[in-house]
C-alpha positions as a printed NumPy array, in Angstrom:
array([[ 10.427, -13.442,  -2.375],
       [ 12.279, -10.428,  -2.284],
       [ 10.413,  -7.014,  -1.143],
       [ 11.624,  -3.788,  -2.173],
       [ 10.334,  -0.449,  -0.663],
       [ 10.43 ,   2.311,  -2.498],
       [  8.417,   4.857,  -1.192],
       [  4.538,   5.555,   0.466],
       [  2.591,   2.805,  -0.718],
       [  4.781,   2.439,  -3.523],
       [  6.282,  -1.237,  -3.699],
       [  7.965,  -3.908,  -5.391],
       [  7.913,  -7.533,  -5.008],
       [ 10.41 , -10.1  ,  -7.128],
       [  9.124, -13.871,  -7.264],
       [ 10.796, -15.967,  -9.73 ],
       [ 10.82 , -14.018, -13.139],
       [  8.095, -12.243, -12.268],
       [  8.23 ,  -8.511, -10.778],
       [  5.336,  -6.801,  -9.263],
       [  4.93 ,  -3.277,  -8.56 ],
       [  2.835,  -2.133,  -6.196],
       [  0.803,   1.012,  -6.131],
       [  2.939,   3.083,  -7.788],
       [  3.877,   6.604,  -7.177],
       [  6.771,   7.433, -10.006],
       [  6.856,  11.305,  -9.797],
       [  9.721,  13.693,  -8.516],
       [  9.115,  15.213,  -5.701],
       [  6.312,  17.934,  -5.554],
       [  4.677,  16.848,  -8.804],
       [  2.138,  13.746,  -7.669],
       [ -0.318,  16.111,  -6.269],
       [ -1.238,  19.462,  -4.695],
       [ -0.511,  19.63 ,  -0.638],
       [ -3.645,  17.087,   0.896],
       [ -3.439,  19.838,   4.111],
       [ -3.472,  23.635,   4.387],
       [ -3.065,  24.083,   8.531],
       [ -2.99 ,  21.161,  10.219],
       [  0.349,  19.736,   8.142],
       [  2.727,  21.954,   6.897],
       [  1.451,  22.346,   3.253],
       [  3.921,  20.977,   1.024],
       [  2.902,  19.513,  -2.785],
       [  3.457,  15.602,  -2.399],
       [  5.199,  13.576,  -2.443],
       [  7.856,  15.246,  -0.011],
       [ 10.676,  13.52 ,  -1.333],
       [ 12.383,  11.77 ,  -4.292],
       [ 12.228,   8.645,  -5.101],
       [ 15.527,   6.875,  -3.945],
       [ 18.388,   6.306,  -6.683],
       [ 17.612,   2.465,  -7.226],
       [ 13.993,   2.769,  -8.051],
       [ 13.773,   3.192, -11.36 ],
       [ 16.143,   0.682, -12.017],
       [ 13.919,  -1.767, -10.311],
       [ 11.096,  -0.395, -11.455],
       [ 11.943,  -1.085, -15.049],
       [ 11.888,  -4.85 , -14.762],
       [  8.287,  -4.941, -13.78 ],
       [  5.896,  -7.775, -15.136],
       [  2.888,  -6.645, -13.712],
       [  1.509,  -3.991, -11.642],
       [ -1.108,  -4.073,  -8.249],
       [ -3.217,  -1.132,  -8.138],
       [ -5.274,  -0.67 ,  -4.642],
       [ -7.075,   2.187,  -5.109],
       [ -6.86 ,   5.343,  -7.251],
       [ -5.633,   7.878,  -4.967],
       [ -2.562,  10.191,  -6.507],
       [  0.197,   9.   ,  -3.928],
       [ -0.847,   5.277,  -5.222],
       [ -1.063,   6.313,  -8.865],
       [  0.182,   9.264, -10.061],
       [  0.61 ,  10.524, -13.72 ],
       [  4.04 ,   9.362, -14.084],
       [  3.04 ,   5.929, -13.183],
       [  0.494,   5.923, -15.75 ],
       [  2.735,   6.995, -18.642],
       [  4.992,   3.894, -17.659],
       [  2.339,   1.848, -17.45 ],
       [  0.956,   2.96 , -20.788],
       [  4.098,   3.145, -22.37 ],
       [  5.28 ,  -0.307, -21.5  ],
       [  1.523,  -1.62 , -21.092],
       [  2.047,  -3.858, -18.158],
       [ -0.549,  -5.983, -17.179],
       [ -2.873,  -4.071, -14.422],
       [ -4.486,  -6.156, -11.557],
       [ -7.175,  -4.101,  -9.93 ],
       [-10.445,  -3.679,  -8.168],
       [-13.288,  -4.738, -10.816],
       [-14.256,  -1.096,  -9.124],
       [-11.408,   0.396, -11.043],
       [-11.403,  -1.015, -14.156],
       [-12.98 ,   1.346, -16.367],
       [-11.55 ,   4.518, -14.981],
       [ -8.077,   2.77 , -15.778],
       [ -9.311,   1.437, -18.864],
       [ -9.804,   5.457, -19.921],
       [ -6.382,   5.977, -18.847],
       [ -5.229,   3.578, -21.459],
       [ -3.914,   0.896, -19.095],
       [ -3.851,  -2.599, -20.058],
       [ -6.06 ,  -4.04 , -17.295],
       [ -5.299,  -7.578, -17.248],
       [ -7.582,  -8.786, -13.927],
       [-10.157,  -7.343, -12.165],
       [-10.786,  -8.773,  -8.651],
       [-13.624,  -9.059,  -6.364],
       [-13.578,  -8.588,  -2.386],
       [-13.221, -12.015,  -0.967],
       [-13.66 , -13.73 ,  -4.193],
       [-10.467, -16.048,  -4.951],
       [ -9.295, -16.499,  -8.884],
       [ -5.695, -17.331, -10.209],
       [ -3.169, -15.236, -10.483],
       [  0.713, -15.949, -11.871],
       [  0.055, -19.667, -10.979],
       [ -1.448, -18.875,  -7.728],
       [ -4.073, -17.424,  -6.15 ],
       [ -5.325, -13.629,  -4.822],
       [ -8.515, -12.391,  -2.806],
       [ -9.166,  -9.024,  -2.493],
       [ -9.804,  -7.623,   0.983],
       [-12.365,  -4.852,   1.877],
       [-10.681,  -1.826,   2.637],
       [-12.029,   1.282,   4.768],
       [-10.097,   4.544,   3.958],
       [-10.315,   6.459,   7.329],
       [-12.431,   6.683,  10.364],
       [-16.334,   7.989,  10.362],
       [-17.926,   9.951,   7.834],
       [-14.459,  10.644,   5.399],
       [-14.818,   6.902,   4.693],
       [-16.976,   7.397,   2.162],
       [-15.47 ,  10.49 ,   0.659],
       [-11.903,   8.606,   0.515],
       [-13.905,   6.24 ,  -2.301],
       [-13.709,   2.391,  -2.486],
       [ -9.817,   0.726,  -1.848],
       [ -8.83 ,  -3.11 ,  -2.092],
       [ -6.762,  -4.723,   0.151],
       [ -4.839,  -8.024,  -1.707],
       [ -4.219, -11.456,  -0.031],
       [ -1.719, -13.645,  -2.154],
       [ -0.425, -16.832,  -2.048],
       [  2.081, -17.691,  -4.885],
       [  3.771, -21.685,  -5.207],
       [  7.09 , -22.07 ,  -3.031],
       [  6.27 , -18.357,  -1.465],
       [  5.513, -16.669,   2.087],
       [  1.76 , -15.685,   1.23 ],
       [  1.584, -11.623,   1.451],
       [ -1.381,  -9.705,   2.716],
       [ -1.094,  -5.717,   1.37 ],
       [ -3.849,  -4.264,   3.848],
       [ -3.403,  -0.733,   1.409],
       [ -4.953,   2.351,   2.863],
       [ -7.368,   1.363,   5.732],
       [ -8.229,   1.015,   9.46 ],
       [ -8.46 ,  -1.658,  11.612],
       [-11.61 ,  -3.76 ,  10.431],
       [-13.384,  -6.829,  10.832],
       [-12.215,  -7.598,   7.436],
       [ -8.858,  -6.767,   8.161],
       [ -8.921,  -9.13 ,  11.631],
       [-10.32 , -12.109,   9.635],
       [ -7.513, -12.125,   7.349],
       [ -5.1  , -11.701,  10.095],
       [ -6.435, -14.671,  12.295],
       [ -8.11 , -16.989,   9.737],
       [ -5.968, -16.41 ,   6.815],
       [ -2.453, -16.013,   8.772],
       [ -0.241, -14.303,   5.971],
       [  3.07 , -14.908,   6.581],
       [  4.084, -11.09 ,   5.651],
       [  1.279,  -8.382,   6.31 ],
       [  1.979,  -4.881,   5.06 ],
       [  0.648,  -2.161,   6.856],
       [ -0.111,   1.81 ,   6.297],
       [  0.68 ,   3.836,   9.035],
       [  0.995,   7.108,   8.369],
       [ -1.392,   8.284,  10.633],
       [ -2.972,  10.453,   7.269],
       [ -5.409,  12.929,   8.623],
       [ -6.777,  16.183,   6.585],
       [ -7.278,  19.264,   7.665],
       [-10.854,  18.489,   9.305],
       [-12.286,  15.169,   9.792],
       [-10.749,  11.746,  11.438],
       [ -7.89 ,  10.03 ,  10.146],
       [ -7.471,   8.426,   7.203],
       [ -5.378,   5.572,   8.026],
       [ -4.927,   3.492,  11.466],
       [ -4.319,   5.185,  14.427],
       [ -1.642,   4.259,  16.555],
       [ -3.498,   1.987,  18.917],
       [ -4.968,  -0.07 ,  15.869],
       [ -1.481,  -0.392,  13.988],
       [ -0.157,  -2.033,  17.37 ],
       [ -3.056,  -3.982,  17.099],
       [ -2.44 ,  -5.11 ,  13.592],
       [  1.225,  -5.762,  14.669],
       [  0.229,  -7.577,  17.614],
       [ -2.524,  -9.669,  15.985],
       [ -0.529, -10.463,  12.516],
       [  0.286, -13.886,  12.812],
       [  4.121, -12.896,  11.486],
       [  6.39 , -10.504,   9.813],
       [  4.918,  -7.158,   9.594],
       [  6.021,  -4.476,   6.77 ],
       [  5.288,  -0.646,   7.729],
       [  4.641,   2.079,   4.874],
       [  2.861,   5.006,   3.764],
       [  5.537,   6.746,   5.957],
       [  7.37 ,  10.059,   5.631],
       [  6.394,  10.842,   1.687],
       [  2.966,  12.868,   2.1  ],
       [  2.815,  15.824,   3.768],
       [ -0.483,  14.625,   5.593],
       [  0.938,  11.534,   7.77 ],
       [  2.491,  12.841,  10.801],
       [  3.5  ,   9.407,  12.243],
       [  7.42 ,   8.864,  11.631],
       [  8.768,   6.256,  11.734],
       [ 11.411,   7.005,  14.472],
       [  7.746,   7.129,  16.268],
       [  6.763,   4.114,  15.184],
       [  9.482,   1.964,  16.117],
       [  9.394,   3.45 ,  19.647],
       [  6.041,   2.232,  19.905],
       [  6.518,  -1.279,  18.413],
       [  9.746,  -1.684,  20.614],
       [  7.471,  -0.946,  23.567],
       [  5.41 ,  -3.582,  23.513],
       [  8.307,  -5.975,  22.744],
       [  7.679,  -6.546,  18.748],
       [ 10.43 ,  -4.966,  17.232],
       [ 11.795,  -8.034,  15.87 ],
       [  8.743,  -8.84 ,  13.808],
       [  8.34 ,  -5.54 ,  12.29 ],
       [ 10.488,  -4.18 ,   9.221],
       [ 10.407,  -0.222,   9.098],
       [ 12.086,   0.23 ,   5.55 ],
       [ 13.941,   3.468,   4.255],
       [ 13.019,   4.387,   0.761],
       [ 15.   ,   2.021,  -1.513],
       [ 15.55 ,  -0.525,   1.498],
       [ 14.578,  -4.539,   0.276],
       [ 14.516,  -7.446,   2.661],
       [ 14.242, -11.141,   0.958],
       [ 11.274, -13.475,   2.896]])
């Protein structure tokens, strides 16, 4: 299995001849969405930067496409032309379906929260998901987390935009993925608790994930203030730098 970051959430993983992209966020820089902050981040229309030179080029070979949740820096209007355009097969939240049905997408699965069903001659779950801390929970709208186990490859747990939950402890300790991707961008608005996992929980998640660890949502939105020169301080604190990859846009690592 070979992982390629591209940028935020925005991913791609290669398995045999098939190519999955994850979340994607396609647009130049500036024209995803309007600035998510007005004082507490330095308002700035997202994404904050380009997508690296090689992502299109990967991009273009992709079978099918993961969508977590509907949020502009996971889906943004380029993405949904190419998607459209090329109709590749959508795998989403049965909670999504008909707002990317109206889009024109060519949904292809729906999935359930912690209902198994096949999927490219394995298998995927989808996780519950909660999209900050408190009250903007419910404002941030429903998200799916993915567990997936494909034949003859490391099983891969996308967490996608959420905090540390119950839901995301069982899968870490009873369903030991052997690659866990996590958000940490810290993403906070301009009133109301963060978005995403706080520090304290993403060590958590790093120290409770029974293996490799993938870091994202990083650096691209101008409403996550955790870098990720910060981030690897803190991971090489606690002595787990070895089992966490902190990708630059475009980077890929093979698992």
């Amino acid at each position: 299995m070979k992982v390629h970051h591209l940028r935020n959430a925005t991913m791609v993983i290669e398995t045999g001849n098939k190519v999955i992209l994850v979340d994607p966020m396609l647009g130049k820089k500036g024209t995803a969405g309007p600035t998510f902050t007005l004082f507490r981040f330095k308002p700035q229309r997202n994404p904050i930067v380009d997508l690296p030179s090689n992502a299109m080029d990967i991009v273009e070979k992709t079978t099918h496409c993961l969508i977590t949740h509907l949020h502009p820096d996971h889906l943004d209007k380029e993405a949904e032309d190419f998607l459209r355009l090329n109709q590749i097969p959508v795998i989403c939240s049965v909670k999504d379906e008909s707002t990317l049905r109206k889009k024109g997408l060519h949904v292809s699965q729906t999935v359930e929260y912690w209902k198994e069903s096949l999927f490219l001659d394995g298998k995927i779950q989808g996780i519950p998901a909660v999209h900050g801390y408190g009250f903007v929970a419910k404002l941030m709208g429903n998200v799916m987390g993915f567990h997936i186990e494909l034949p003859n490859e490391k099983s891969i747990y996308l967490s996608a935009d959420t905090i540390y939950t119950d839901d995301v402890h069982k899968v870490l300790t009873q369903l030991k993925p052997e690659i866990a991707v996590v958000a940490c961008g810290t993403a906070q608005l301009d009133i109301f608790q963060p978005l995403l996992m706080r520090m304290d929980d993403i060590l958590k998640f790093v120290k409770n994930a029974p293996n490799k660890v993938i870091a994202n949502h990083l650096e691209a939105v101008n409403h996550c203030p955790t870098t990720r020169k910060q981030l690897e301080i803190e991971v090489s604190k606690i002595g787990l730098s070895d089992k966490v990859f902190i990708p630059n846009d475009g980077e890929s690592r093979v698992y």
